[in-house]
Each structure stands twice: as C-alpha cells, then as structure tokens.
Amino acid sequence: MAEPITTALLVGLAAQKFAESAAGKAAEKLIERLWDAIAARFKGQQKMEENLAAIAAAKGNNPEAIEKVKTVLEAEFVEDEGFENELKDLAQQIITIQNQTQSQSSNTFISRDQSQMRAVGQVYGTANLGDQK
C-alpha cells in the first residue's frame, strides 16, 4: 500500500527542485510543475512569496519556511479540494518515478582477481574488492 501523501511530503517534493541531482529528468519536470503550481497559487501574497523565495535561496533546505508553506497549503486545501488533488496527483507521479529509478539502480564491480560484487541502490564511499596490498 502506498504511503499517504501529506502536505509535508508535497512541500518536501516541491523543494527538491532546488537540490542538486535530486531526481531523474522525468521526475525533475514533475517537481518543477509541482513547485510552479504552488508558486502560481500564491502569486501576489507577499508572505508566501517570501517563504517560497527563502526555500529557493536555501536550495530547498529551509525548515522554517517549509513549515510555513505547509501550514498555508493545509488551509488552502480546506478551501479547494481540487487544488489539493492536483498537487497530490503530481506528488504521486514523482514518487512513482523515484521508486522506479531506485529499484532499477544497480552496479557490478569487477576487481583485478575477477571477483565480483553487485551493488543495488546507492554505494557511498569506496568499494574495495579482492586483496588489498
């Protein structure tokens, strides 16, 4: 069963627009659409524009501004269920693409002595195989 799409998740996904290489090309376009939909909805509302600008300036890493945007979005969803559904649909598409990308990521490493290691997902740091001399 899929994880429920919360307002916090929506804002977090939208903020990924500013993180370096946060998603593949297909997900990046959807993330941009999600961000643009939120920004367009609050165009002309000075406080929200300031919070969105603060998120952008911090490359998506401004917890205080993110929390404020989340609070305003929750109130907006009470007034406009169609807007909520639109954003949640975009978020679900992003999550689906990101999950597909993660499940398809694998690497095979071959050392000089022909031993092999298969890594699925992300490998951080250095992977050493075979004898270390």
mmCIF file of N, CA and C in Angstrom:
data_model
loop_
_atom_site.group_PDB
_atom_site.id
_atom_site.type_symbol
_atom_site.label_atom_id
_atom_site.label_comp_id
_atom_site.label_asym_id
_atom_site.label_seq_id
_atom_site.Cartn_x
_atom_site.Cartn_y
_atom_site.Cartn_z
ATOM 1 N N MET A 1 0.837 -1.178 0.000
ATOM 2 C CA MET A 1 0.000 0.000 0.000
ATOM 3 C C MET A 1 0.881 1.240 0.000
ATOM 4 N N ALA A 2 0.522 2.213 -0.778
ATOM 5 C CA ALA A 2 1.322 3.424 -0.926
ATOM 6 C C ALA A 2 1.218 4.298 0.315
ATOM 7 N N GLU A 3 2.297 4.990 0.577
ATOM 8 C CA GLU A 3 2.341 5.934 1.691
ATOM 9 C C GLU A 3 1.391 7.093 1.399
ATOM 10 N N PRO A 4 0.633 7.558 2.412
ATOM 11 C CA PRO A 4 -0.280 8.679 2.163
ATOM 12 C C PRO A 4 0.506 9.948 1.820
ATOM 13 N N ILE A 5 -0.057 10.730 0.940
ATOM 14 C CA ILE A 5 0.609 11.963 0.525
ATOM 15 C C ILE A 5 0.148 13.080 1.446
ATOM 16 N N THR A 6 1.042 13.497 2.312
ATOM 17 C CA THR A 6 0.749 14.560 3.270
ATOM 18 C C THR A 6 1.200 15.903 2.706
ATOM 19 N N THR A 7 0.767 16.959 3.347
ATOM 20 C CA THR A 7 1.197 18.296 2.926
ATOM 21 C C THR A 7 2.706 18.437 3.095
ATOM 22 N N ALA A 8 3.246 17.875 4.168
ATOM 23 C CA ALA A 8 4.697 17.935 4.386
ATOM 24 C C ALA A 8 5.442 17.244 3.243
ATOM 25 N N LEU A 9 4.929 16.117 2.800
ATOM 26 C CA LEU A 9 5.547 15.407 1.680
ATOM 27 C C LEU A 9 5.469 16.236 0.406
ATOM 28 N N LEU A 10 4.321 16.872 0.164
ATOM 29 C CA LEU A 10 4.157 17.723 -1.025
ATOM 30 C C LEU A 10 5.197 18.839 -1.046
ATOM 31 N N VAL A 11 5.317 19.544 0.066
ATOM 32 C CA VAL A 11 6.255 20.674 0.122
ATOM 33 C C VAL A 11 7.689 20.165 0.008
ATOM 34 N N GLY A 12 7.983 19.036 0.639
ATOM 35 C CA GLY A 12 9.321 18.455 0.533
ATOM 36 C C GLY A 12 9.678 18.082 -0.895
ATOM 37 N N LEU A 13 8.723 17.496 -1.603
ATOM 38 C CA LEU A 13 8.960 17.159 -3.007
ATOM 39 C C LEU A 13 9.170 18.414 -3.847
ATOM 40 N N ALA A 14 8.335 19.421 -3.622
ATOM 41 C CA ALA A 14 8.465 20.671 -4.378
ATOM 42 C C ALA A 14 9.822 21.321 -4.117
ATOM 43 N N ALA A 15 10.287 21.252 -2.878
ATOM 44 C CA ALA A 15 11.570 21.858 -2.519
ATOM 45 C C ALA A 15 12.747 21.136 -3.159
ATOM 46 N N GLN A 16 12.541 19.892 -3.618
ATOM 47 C CA GLN A 16 13.608 19.165 -4.305
ATOM 48 C C GLN A 16 14.029 19.846 -5.597
ATOM 49 N N LYS A 17 13.194 20.758 -6.076
ATOM 50 C CA LYS A 17 13.520 21.490 -7.303
ATOM 51 C C LYS A 17 14.887 22.144 -7.185
ATOM 52 N N PHE A 18 15.267 22.518 -5.974
ATOM 53 C CA PHE A 18 16.495 23.281 -5.776
ATOM 54 C C PHE A 18 17.674 22.424 -5.327
ATOM 55 N N ALA A 19 17.440 21.153 -5.059
ATOM 56 C CA ALA A 19 18.520 20.262 -4.654
ATOM 57 C C ALA A 19 19.230 19.749 -5.898
ATOM 58 N N GLU A 20 20.531 19.615 -5.805
ATOM 59 C CA GLU A 20 21.297 19.140 -6.950
ATOM 60 C C GLU A 20 21.030 17.658 -7.175
ATOM 61 N N SER A 21 20.743 17.302 -8.402
ATOM 62 C CA SER A 21 20.503 15.930 -8.845
ATOM 63 C C SER A 21 19.606 15.142 -7.894
ATOM 64 N N ALA A 22 18.496 15.747 -7.507
ATOM 65 C CA ALA A 22 17.566 15.087 -6.589
ATOM 66 C C ALA A 22 16.767 13.999 -7.274
ATOM 67 N N ALA A 23 16.584 14.111 -8.574
ATOM 68 C CA ALA A 23 15.736 13.148 -9.268
ATOM 69 C C ALA A 23 16.159 13.055 -10.731
ATOM 70 N N GLY A 24 15.631 12.068 -11.409
ATOM 71 C CA GLY A 24 15.882 11.922 -12.837
ATOM 72 C C GLY A 24 15.157 12.994 -13.623
ATOM 73 N N LYS A 25 15.411 13.043 -14.923
ATOM 74 C CA LYS A 25 14.821 14.088 -15.785
ATOM 75 C C LYS A 25 13.298 14.098 -15.752
ATOM 76 N N ALA A 26 12.673 12.935 -15.807
ATOM 77 C CA ALA A 26 11.206 12.882 -15.803
ATOM 78 C C ALA A 26 10.657 13.417 -14.486
ATOM 79 N N ALA A 27 11.268 13.023 -13.384
ATOM 80 C CA ALA A 27 10.812 13.498 -12.072
ATOM 81 C C ALA A 27 11.095 14.991 -11.921
ATOM 82 N N GLU A 28 12.219 15.462 -12.454
ATOM 83 C CA GLU A 28 12.549 16.890 -12.349
ATOM 84 C C GLU A 28 11.469 17.760 -12.975
ATOM 85 N N LYS A 29 10.953 17.343 -14.118
ATOM 86 C CA LYS A 29 9.896 18.119 -14.789
ATOM 87 C C LYS A 29 8.628 18.154 -13.945
ATOM 88 N N LEU A 30 8.282 17.035 -13.340
ATOM 89 C CA LEU A 30 7.098 16.993 -12.480
ATOM 90 C C LEU A 30 7.302 17.808 -11.209
ATOM 91 N N ILE A 31 8.508 17.753 -10.651
ATOM 92 C CA ILE A 31 8.826 18.545 -9.460
ATOM 93 C C ILE A 31 8.694 20.027 -9.789
ATOM 94 N N GLU A 32 9.188 20.415 -10.952
ATOM 95 C CA GLU A 32 9.064 21.811 -11.369
ATOM 96 C C GLU A 32 7.594 22.205 -11.531
ATOM 97 N N ARG A 33 6.792 21.320 -12.110
ATOM 98 C CA ARG A 33 5.351 21.598 -12.233
ATOM 99 C C ARG A 33 4.693 21.747 -10.866
ATOM 100 N N LEU A 34 5.091 20.896 -9.914
ATOM 101 C CA LEU A 34 4.541 20.977 -8.559
ATOM 102 C C LEU A 34 4.910 22.312 -7.919
ATOM 103 N N TRP A 35 6.175 22.676 -8.027
ATOM 104 C CA TRP A 35 6.636 23.954 -7.463
ATOM 105 C C TRP A 35 5.902 25.124 -8.116
ATOM 106 N N ASP A 36 5.822 25.093 -9.443
ATOM 107 C CA ASP A 36 5.172 26.180 -10.176
ATOM 108 C C ASP A 36 3.697 26.307 -9.820
ATOM 109 N N ALA A 37 3.027 25.170 -9.603
ATOM 110 C CA ALA A 37 1.608 25.213 -9.221
ATOM 111 C C ALA A 37 1.430 25.877 -7.858
ATOM 112 N N ILE A 38 2.326 25.565 -6.936
ATOM 113 C CA ILE A 38 2.253 26.190 -5.605
ATOM 114 C C ILE A 38 2.563 27.675 -5.718
ATOM 115 N N ALA A 39 3.624 28.022 -6.440
ATOM 116 C CA ALA A 39 4.015 29.427 -6.585
ATOM 117 C C ALA A 39 2.921 30.238 -7.279
ATOM 118 N N ALA A 40 2.314 29.683 -8.314
ATOM 119 C CA ALA A 40 1.256 30.397 -9.045
ATOM 120 C C ALA A 40 0.041 30.627 -8.151
ATOM 121 N N ARG A 41 -0.265 29.642 -7.332
ATOM 122 C CA ARG A 41 -1.437 29.746 -6.454
ATOM 123 C C ARG A 41 -1.311 30.919 -5.480
ATOM 124 N N PHE A 42 -0.095 31.202 -5.043
ATOM 125 C CA PHE A 42 0.119 32.229 -4.028
ATOM 126 C C PHE A 42 0.794 33.485 -4.570
ATOM 127 N N LYS A 43 0.788 33.638 -5.897
ATOM 128 C CA LYS A 43 1.356 34.842 -6.512
ATOM 129 C C LYS A 43 0.604 36.068 -6.003
ATOM 130 N N GLY A 44 1.349 37.048 -5.563
ATOM 131 C CA GLY A 44 0.757 38.270 -5.042
ATOM 132 C C GLY A 44 0.550 38.254 -3.537
ATOM 133 N N GLN A 45 0.742 37.104 -2.908
ATOM 134 C CA GLN A 45 0.639 37.024 -1.450
ATOM 135 C C GLN A 45 2.054 37.133 -0.886
ATOM 136 N N GLN A 46 2.375 38.317 -0.392
ATOM 137 C CA GLN A 46 3.746 38.671 -0.046
ATOM 138 C C GLN A 46 4.419 37.673 0.897
ATOM 139 N N LYS A 47 3.772 37.274 1.959
ATOM 140 C CA LYS A 47 4.399 36.366 2.927
ATOM 141 C C LYS A 47 4.726 35.007 2.295
ATOM 142 N N MET A 48 3.791 34.490 1.514
ATOM 143 C CA MET A 48 4.049 33.201 0.864
ATOM 144 C C MET A 48 5.157 33.331 -0.175
ATOM 145 N N GLU A 49 5.150 34.415 -0.924
ATOM 146 C CA GLU A 49 6.220 34.626 -1.903
ATOM 147 C C GLU A 49 7.568 34.708 -1.204
ATOM 148 N N GLU A 50 7.616 35.356 -0.042
ATOM 149 C CA GLU A 50 8.863 35.444 0.723
ATOM 150 C C GLU A 50 9.308 34.065 1.202
ATOM 151 N N ASN A 51 8.357 33.260 1.676
ATOM 152 C CA ASN A 51 8.704 31.916 2.135
ATOM 153 C C ASN A 51 9.180 31.037 0.988
ATOM 154 N N LEU A 52 8.525 31.130 -0.147
ATOM 155 C CA LEU A 52 8.956 30.357 -1.311
ATOM 156 C C LEU A 52 10.341 30.809 -1.782
ATOM 157 N N ALA A 53 10.575 32.109 -1.750
ATOM 158 C CA ALA A 53 11.898 32.637 -2.124
ATOM 159 C C ALA A 53 12.967 32.164 -1.139
ATOM 160 N N ALA A 54 12.610 32.071 0.142
ATOM 161 C CA ALA A 54 13.560 31.600 1.155
ATOM 162 C C ALA A 54 13.909 30.128 0.923
ATOM 163 N N ILE A 55 12.932 29.337 0.529
ATOM 164 C CA ILE A 55 13.188 27.926 0.217
ATOM 165 C C ILE A 55 14.105 27.829 -0.995
ATOM 166 N N ALA A 56 13.837 28.625 -2.008
ATOM 167 C CA ALA A 56 14.670 28.617 -3.212
ATOM 168 C C ALA A 56 16.096 29.054 -2.893
ATOM 169 N N ALA A 57 16.235 30.120 -2.097
ATOM 170 C CA ALA A 57 17.563 30.636 -1.758
ATOM 171 C C ALA A 57 18.377 29.619 -0.965
ATOM 172 N N ALA A 58 17.705 28.818 -0.154
ATOM 173 C CA ALA A 58 18.384 27.810 0.659
ATOM 174 C C ALA A 58 18.488 26.465 -0.067
ATOM 175 N N LYS A 59 18.216 26.469 -1.363
ATOM 176 C CA LYS A 59 18.267 25.255 -2.188
ATOM 177 C C LYS A 59 17.405 24.139 -1.597
ATOM 178 N N GLY A 60 16.208 24.534 -1.123
ATOM 179 C CA GLY A 60 15.258 23.560 -0.609
ATOM 180 C C GLY A 60 15.460 23.177 0.838
ATOM 181 N N ASN A 61 16.427 23.793 1.505
ATOM 182 C CA ASN A 61 16.753 23.412 2.878
ATOM 183 C C ASN A 61 16.517 24.566 3.846
ATOM 184 N N ASN A 62 15.263 24.936 4.028
ATOM 185 C CA ASN A 62 14.887 25.973 4.972
ATOM 186 C C ASN A 62 13.660 25.477 5.741
ATOM 187 N N PRO A 63 13.885 24.716 6.819
ATOM 188 C CA PRO A 63 12.770 24.084 7.538
ATOM 189 C C PRO A 63 11.702 25.065 8.013
ATOM 190 N N GLU A 64 12.104 26.238 8.433
ATOM 191 C CA GLU A 64 11.130 27.221 8.928
ATOM 192 C C GLU A 64 10.202 27.681 7.802
ATOM 193 N N ALA A 65 10.758 28.014 6.657
ATOM 194 C CA ALA A 65 9.944 28.449 5.523
ATOM 195 C C ALA A 65 9.087 27.296 5.002
ATOM 196 N N ILE A 66 9.646 26.095 4.985
ATOM 197 C CA ILE A 66 8.892 24.929 4.542
ATOM 198 C C ILE A 66 7.682 24.705 5.443
ATOM 199 N N GLU A 67 7.866 24.838 6.740
ATOM 200 C CA GLU A 67 6.764 24.663 7.691
ATOM 201 C C GLU A 67 5.667 25.711 7.469
ATOM 202 N N LYS A 68 6.069 26.941 7.196
ATOM 203 C CA LYS A 68 5.080 27.997 6.946
ATOM 204 C C LYS A 68 4.291 27.721 5.660
ATOM 205 N N VAL A 69 4.973 27.291 4.620
ATOM 206 C CA VAL A 69 4.293 26.965 3.364
ATOM 207 C C VAL A 69 3.337 25.794 3.587
ATOM 208 N N LYS A 70 3.784 24.809 4.336
ATOM 209 C CA LYS A 70 2.942 23.644 4.643
ATOM 210 C C LYS A 70 1.664 24.073 5.353
ATOM 211 N N THR A 71 1.783 24.956 6.333
ATOM 212 C CA THR A 71 0.619 25.418 7.094
ATOM 213 C C THR A 71 -0.377 26.144 6.194
ATOM 214 N N VAL A 72 0.117 27.008 5.330
ATOM 215 C CA VAL A 72 -0.765 27.754 4.435
ATOM 216 C C VAL A 72 -1.414 26.803 3.415
ATOM 217 N N LEU A 73 -0.635 25.838 2.923
ATOM 218 C CA LEU A 73 -1.192 24.871 1.974
ATOM 219 C C LEU A 73 -2.324 24.056 2.606
ATOM 220 N N GLU A 74 -2.135 23.637 3.848
ATOM 221 C CA GLU A 74 -3.183 22.869 4.535
ATOM 222 C C GLU A 74 -4.477 23.670 4.611
ATOM 223 N N ALA A 75 -4.363 24.957 4.920
ATOM 224 C CA ALA A 75 -5.552 25.813 4.974
ATOM 225 C C ALA A 75 -6.170 25.962 3.588
ATOM 226 N N GLU A 76 -5.331 26.061 2.580
ATOM 227 C CA GLU A 76 -5.815 26.201 1.201
ATOM 228 C C GLU A 76 -6.559 24.943 0.761
ATOM 229 N N PHE A 77 -6.080 23.795 1.194
ATOM 230 C CA PHE A 77 -6.721 22.535 0.830
ATOM 231 C C PHE A 77 -8.132 22.429 1.404
ATOM 232 N N VAL A 78 -8.357 23.043 2.558
ATOM 233 C CA VAL A 78 -9.700 23.048 3.144
ATOM 234 C C VAL A 78 -10.657 23.795 2.223
ATOM 235 N N GLU A 79 -10.157 24.852 1.604
ATOM 236 C CA GLU A 79 -10.982 25.686 0.723
ATOM 237 C C GLU A 79 -11.119 25.126 -0.691
ATOM 238 N N ASP A 80 -10.105 24.412 -1.167
ATOM 239 C CA ASP A 80 -10.107 23.976 -2.568
ATOM 240 C C ASP A 80 -9.578 22.547 -2.681
ATOM 241 N N GLU A 81 -10.482 21.599 -2.635
ATOM 242 C CA GLU A 81 -10.115 20.192 -2.709
ATOM 243 C C GLU A 81 -9.539 19.828 -4.082
ATOM 244 N N GLY A 82 -9.970 20.511 -5.121
ATOM 245 C CA GLY A 82 -9.444 20.262 -6.466
ATOM 246 C C GLY A 82 -7.962 20.584 -6.555
ATOM 247 N N PHE A 83 -7.547 21.676 -5.931
ATOM 248 C CA PHE A 83 -6.136 22.059 -5.899
ATOM 249 C C PHE A 83 -5.332 21.008 -5.136
ATOM 250 N N GLU A 84 -5.874 20.555 -4.022
ATOM 251 C CA GLU A 84 -5.215 19.509 -3.235
ATOM 252 C C GLU A 84 -5.029 18.245 -4.084
ATOM 253 N N ASN A 85 -6.073 17.835 -4.781
ATOM 254 C CA ASN A 85 -5.993 16.629 -5.611
ATOM 255 C C ASN A 85 -4.980 16.786 -6.742
ATOM 256 N N GLU A 86 -4.927 17.980 -7.322
ATOM 257 C CA GLU A 86 -3.956 18.251 -8.393
ATOM 258 C C GLU A 86 -2.529 18.075 -7.885
ATOM 259 N N LEU A 87 -2.239 18.655 -6.719
ATOM 260 C CA LEU A 87 -0.887 18.553 -6.166
ATOM 261 C C LEU A 87 -0.565 17.124 -5.742
ATOM 262 N N LYS A 88 -1.534 16.455 -5.151
ATOM 263 C CA LYS A 88 -1.299 15.076 -4.717
ATOM 264 C C LYS A 88 -1.084 14.148 -5.911
ATOM 265 N N ASP A 89 -1.764 14.417 -7.014
ATOM 266 C CA ASP A 89 -1.564 13.626 -8.217
ATOM 267 C C ASP A 89 -0.136 13.810 -8.744
ATOM 268 N N LEU A 90 0.331 15.051 -8.783
ATOM 269 C CA LEU A 90 1.713 15.310 -9.212
ATOM 270 C C LEU A 90 2.696 14.615 -8.275
ATOM 271 N N ALA A 91 2.451 14.720 -6.976
ATOM 272 C CA ALA A 91 3.338 14.096 -5.991
ATOM 273 C C ALA A 91 3.387 12.586 -6.184
ATOM 274 N N GLN A 92 2.249 11.963 -6.432
ATOM 275 C CA GLN A 92 2.218 10.520 -6.625
ATOM 276 C C GLN A 92 3.012 10.122 -7.867
ATOM 277 N N GLN A 93 2.915 10.912 -8.922
ATOM 278 C CA GLN A 93 3.687 10.632 -10.134
ATOM 279 C C GLN A 93 5.188 10.729 -9.854
ATOM 280 N N ILE A 94 5.588 11.746 -9.079
ATOM 281 C CA ILE A 94 7.009 11.927 -8.727
ATOM 282 C C ILE A 94 7.497 10.728 -7.919
ATOM 283 N N ILE A 95 6.735 10.339 -6.926
ATOM 284 C CA ILE A 95 7.112 9.214 -6.066
ATOM 285 C C ILE A 95 7.240 7.935 -6.888
ATOM 286 N N THR A 96 6.314 7.711 -7.784
ATOM 287 C CA THR A 96 6.352 6.519 -8.633
ATOM 288 C C THR A 96 7.626 6.497 -9.467
ATOM 289 N N ILE A 97 7.965 7.620 -10.078
ATOM 290 C CA ILE A 97 9.179 7.698 -10.900
ATOM 291 C C ILE A 97 10.421 7.489 -10.043
ATOM 292 N N GLN A 98 10.471 8.127 -8.866
ATOM 293 C CA GLN A 98 11.636 7.981 -7.997
ATOM 294 C C GLN A 98 11.785 6.538 -7.524
ATOM 295 N N ASN A 99 10.684 5.879 -7.208
ATOM 296 C CA ASN A 99 10.747 4.480 -6.778
ATOM 297 C C ASN A 99 11.229 3.581 -7.903
ATOM 298 N N GLN A 100 10.779 3.840 -9.138
ATOM 299 C CA GLN A 100 11.232 3.053 -10.281
ATOM 300 C C GLN A 100 12.722 3.247 -10.499
ATOM 301 N N THR A 101 13.181 4.475 -10.371
ATOM 302 C CA THR A 101 14.594 4.781 -10.565
ATOM 303 C C THR A 101 15.438 4.071 -9.521
ATOM 304 N N GLN A 102 14.995 4.088 -8.263
ATOM 305 C CA GLN A 102 15.753 3.427 -7.193
ATOM 306 C C GLN A 102 15.809 1.923 -7.397
ATOM 307 N N SER A 103 14.700 1.325 -7.805
ATOM 308 C CA SER A 103 14.682 -0.127 -7.950
ATOM 309 C C SER A 103 15.487 -0.593 -9.161
ATOM 310 N N GLN A 104 15.734 0.289 -10.121
ATOM 311 C CA GLN A 104 16.479 -0.090 -11.314
ATOM 312 C C GLN A 104 17.968 0.207 -11.201
ATOM 313 N N SER A 105 18.380 0.844 -10.133
ATOM 314 C CA SER A 105 19.773 1.233 -9.978
ATOM 315 C C SER A 105 20.602 0.063 -9.456
ATOM 316 N N SER A 106 21.554 -0.385 -10.242
ATOM 317 C CA SER A 106 22.471 -1.430 -9.778
ATOM 318 C C SER A 106 23.808 -1.274 -10.489
ATOM 319 N N ASN A 107 24.850 -1.729 -9.850
ATOM 320 C CA ASN A 107 26.191 -1.655 -10.413
ATOM 321 C C ASN A 107 26.893 -2.977 -10.166
ATOM 322 N N THR A 108 27.762 -3.362 -11.075
ATOM 323 C CA THR A 108 28.598 -4.531 -10.887
ATOM 324 C C THR A 108 30.043 -4.065 -10.951
ATOM 325 N N PHE A 109 30.819 -4.478 -9.957
ATOM 326 C CA PHE A 109 32.225 -4.107 -9.877
ATOM 327 C C PHE A 109 33.051 -5.367 -10.077
ATOM 328 N N ILE A 110 34.101 -5.268 -10.880
ATOM 329 C CA ILE A 110 34.979 -6.409 -11.121
ATOM 330 C C ILE A 110 36.387 -5.985 -10.723
ATOM 331 N N SER A 111 37.009 -6.784 -9.867
ATOM 332 C CA SER A 111 38.358 -6.466 -9.407
ATOM 333 C C SER A 111 39.394 -7.148 -10.290
ATOM 334 N N ARG A 112 40.652 -6.891 -10.002
ATOM 335 C CA ARG A 112 41.729 -7.477 -10.788
ATOM 336 C C ARG A 112 41.743 -9.005 -10.698
ATOM 337 N N ASP A 113 41.316 -9.565 -9.575
ATOM 338 C CA ASP A 113 41.308 -11.023 -9.442
ATOM 339 C C ASP A 113 39.990 -11.633 -9.912
ATOM 340 N N GLN A 114 39.178 -10.836 -10.625
ATOM 341 C CA GLN A 114 37.929 -11.244 -11.237
ATOM 342 C C GLN A 114 36.812 -11.573 -10.242
ATOM 343 N N SER A 115 36.994 -11.239 -8.971
ATOM 344 C CA SER A 115 35.874 -11.396 -8.044
ATOM 345 C C SER A 115 34.861 -10.303 -8.359
ATOM 346 N N GLN A 116 33.598 -10.585 -8.079
ATOM 347 C CA GLN A 116 32.547 -9.631 -8.413
ATOM 348 C C GLN A 116 31.710 -9.282 -7.200
ATOM 349 N N MET A 117 31.185 -8.079 -7.245
ATOM 350 C CA MET A 117 30.247 -7.635 -6.231
ATOM 351 C C MET A 117 29.162 -6.866 -6.959
ATOM 352 N N ARG A 118 27.932 -7.154 -6.655
ATOM 353 C CA ARG A 118 26.817 -6.439 -7.269
ATOM 354 C C ARG A 118 26.218 -5.537 -6.204
ATOM 355 N N ALA A 119 26.102 -4.262 -6.504
ATOM 356 C CA ALA A 119 25.537 -3.293 -5.562
ATOM 357 C C ALA A 119 24.213 -2.802 -6.125
ATOM 358 N N VAL A 120 23.178 -2.900 -5.339
ATOM 359 C CA VAL A 120 21.864 -2.422 -5.748
ATOM 360 C C VAL A 120 21.562 -1.195 -4.914
ATOM 361 N N GLY A 121 21.138 -0.128 -5.563
ATOM 362 C CA GLY A 121 20.895 1.120 -4.849
ATOM 363 C C GLY A 121 22.107 2.009 -4.951
ATOM 364 N N GLN A 122 22.364 2.766 -3.925
ATOM 365 C CA GLN A 122 23.471 3.698 -3.945
ATOM 366 C C GLN A 122 24.632 3.165 -3.123
ATOM 367 N N VAL A 123 25.832 3.341 -3.642
ATOM 368 C CA VAL A 123 27.036 2.960 -2.930
ATOM 369 C C VAL A 123 27.748 4.248 -2.552
ATOM 370 N N TYR A 124 28.011 4.406 -1.275
ATOM 371 C CA TYR A 124 28.691 5.598 -0.791
ATOM 372 C C TYR A 124 30.115 5.233 -0.418
ATOM 373 N N GLY A 125 31.034 6.113 -0.700
ATOM 374 C CA GLY A 125 32.419 5.858 -0.344
ATOM 375 C C GLY A 125 33.081 4.988 -1.385
ATOM 376 N N THR A 126 34.080 4.238 -0.943
ATOM 377 C CA THR A 126 34.872 3.414 -1.843
ATOM 378 C C THR A 126 34.532 1.950 -1.637
ATOM 379 N N ALA A 127 34.305 1.239 -2.704
ATOM 380 C CA ALA A 127 34.085 -0.204 -2.642
ATOM 381 C C ALA A 127 35.391 -0.881 -3.024
ATOM 382 N N ASN A 128 35.987 -1.629 -2.104
ATOM 383 C CA ASN A 128 37.240 -2.334 -2.362
ATOM 384 C C ASN A 128 36.965 -3.819 -2.478
ATOM 385 N N LEU A 129 37.520 -4.421 -3.526
ATOM 386 C CA LEU A 129 37.326 -5.848 -3.773
ATOM 387 C C LEU A 129 38.670 -6.540 -3.870
ATOM 388 N N GLY A 130 38.705 -7.835 -3.586
ATOM 389 C CA GLY A 130 39.928 -8.616 -3.747
ATOM 390 C C GLY A 130 40.942 -8.277 -2.679
ATOM 391 N N ASP A 131 42.194 -8.667 -2.939
ATOM 392 C CA ASP A 131 43.263 -8.433 -1.991
ATOM 393 C C ASP A 131 43.641 -6.972 -1.941
ATOM 394 N N GLN A 132 43.867 -6.468 -0.765
ATOM 395 C CA GLN A 132 44.340 -5.101 -0.572
ATOM 396 C C GLN A 132 45.816 -5.134 -0.267
ATOM 397 N N LYS A 133 46.611 -4.546 -1.126
ATOM 398 C CA LYS A 133 48.065 -4.571 -0.934
ATOM 399 C C LYS A 133 48.583 -3.189 -0.748
#
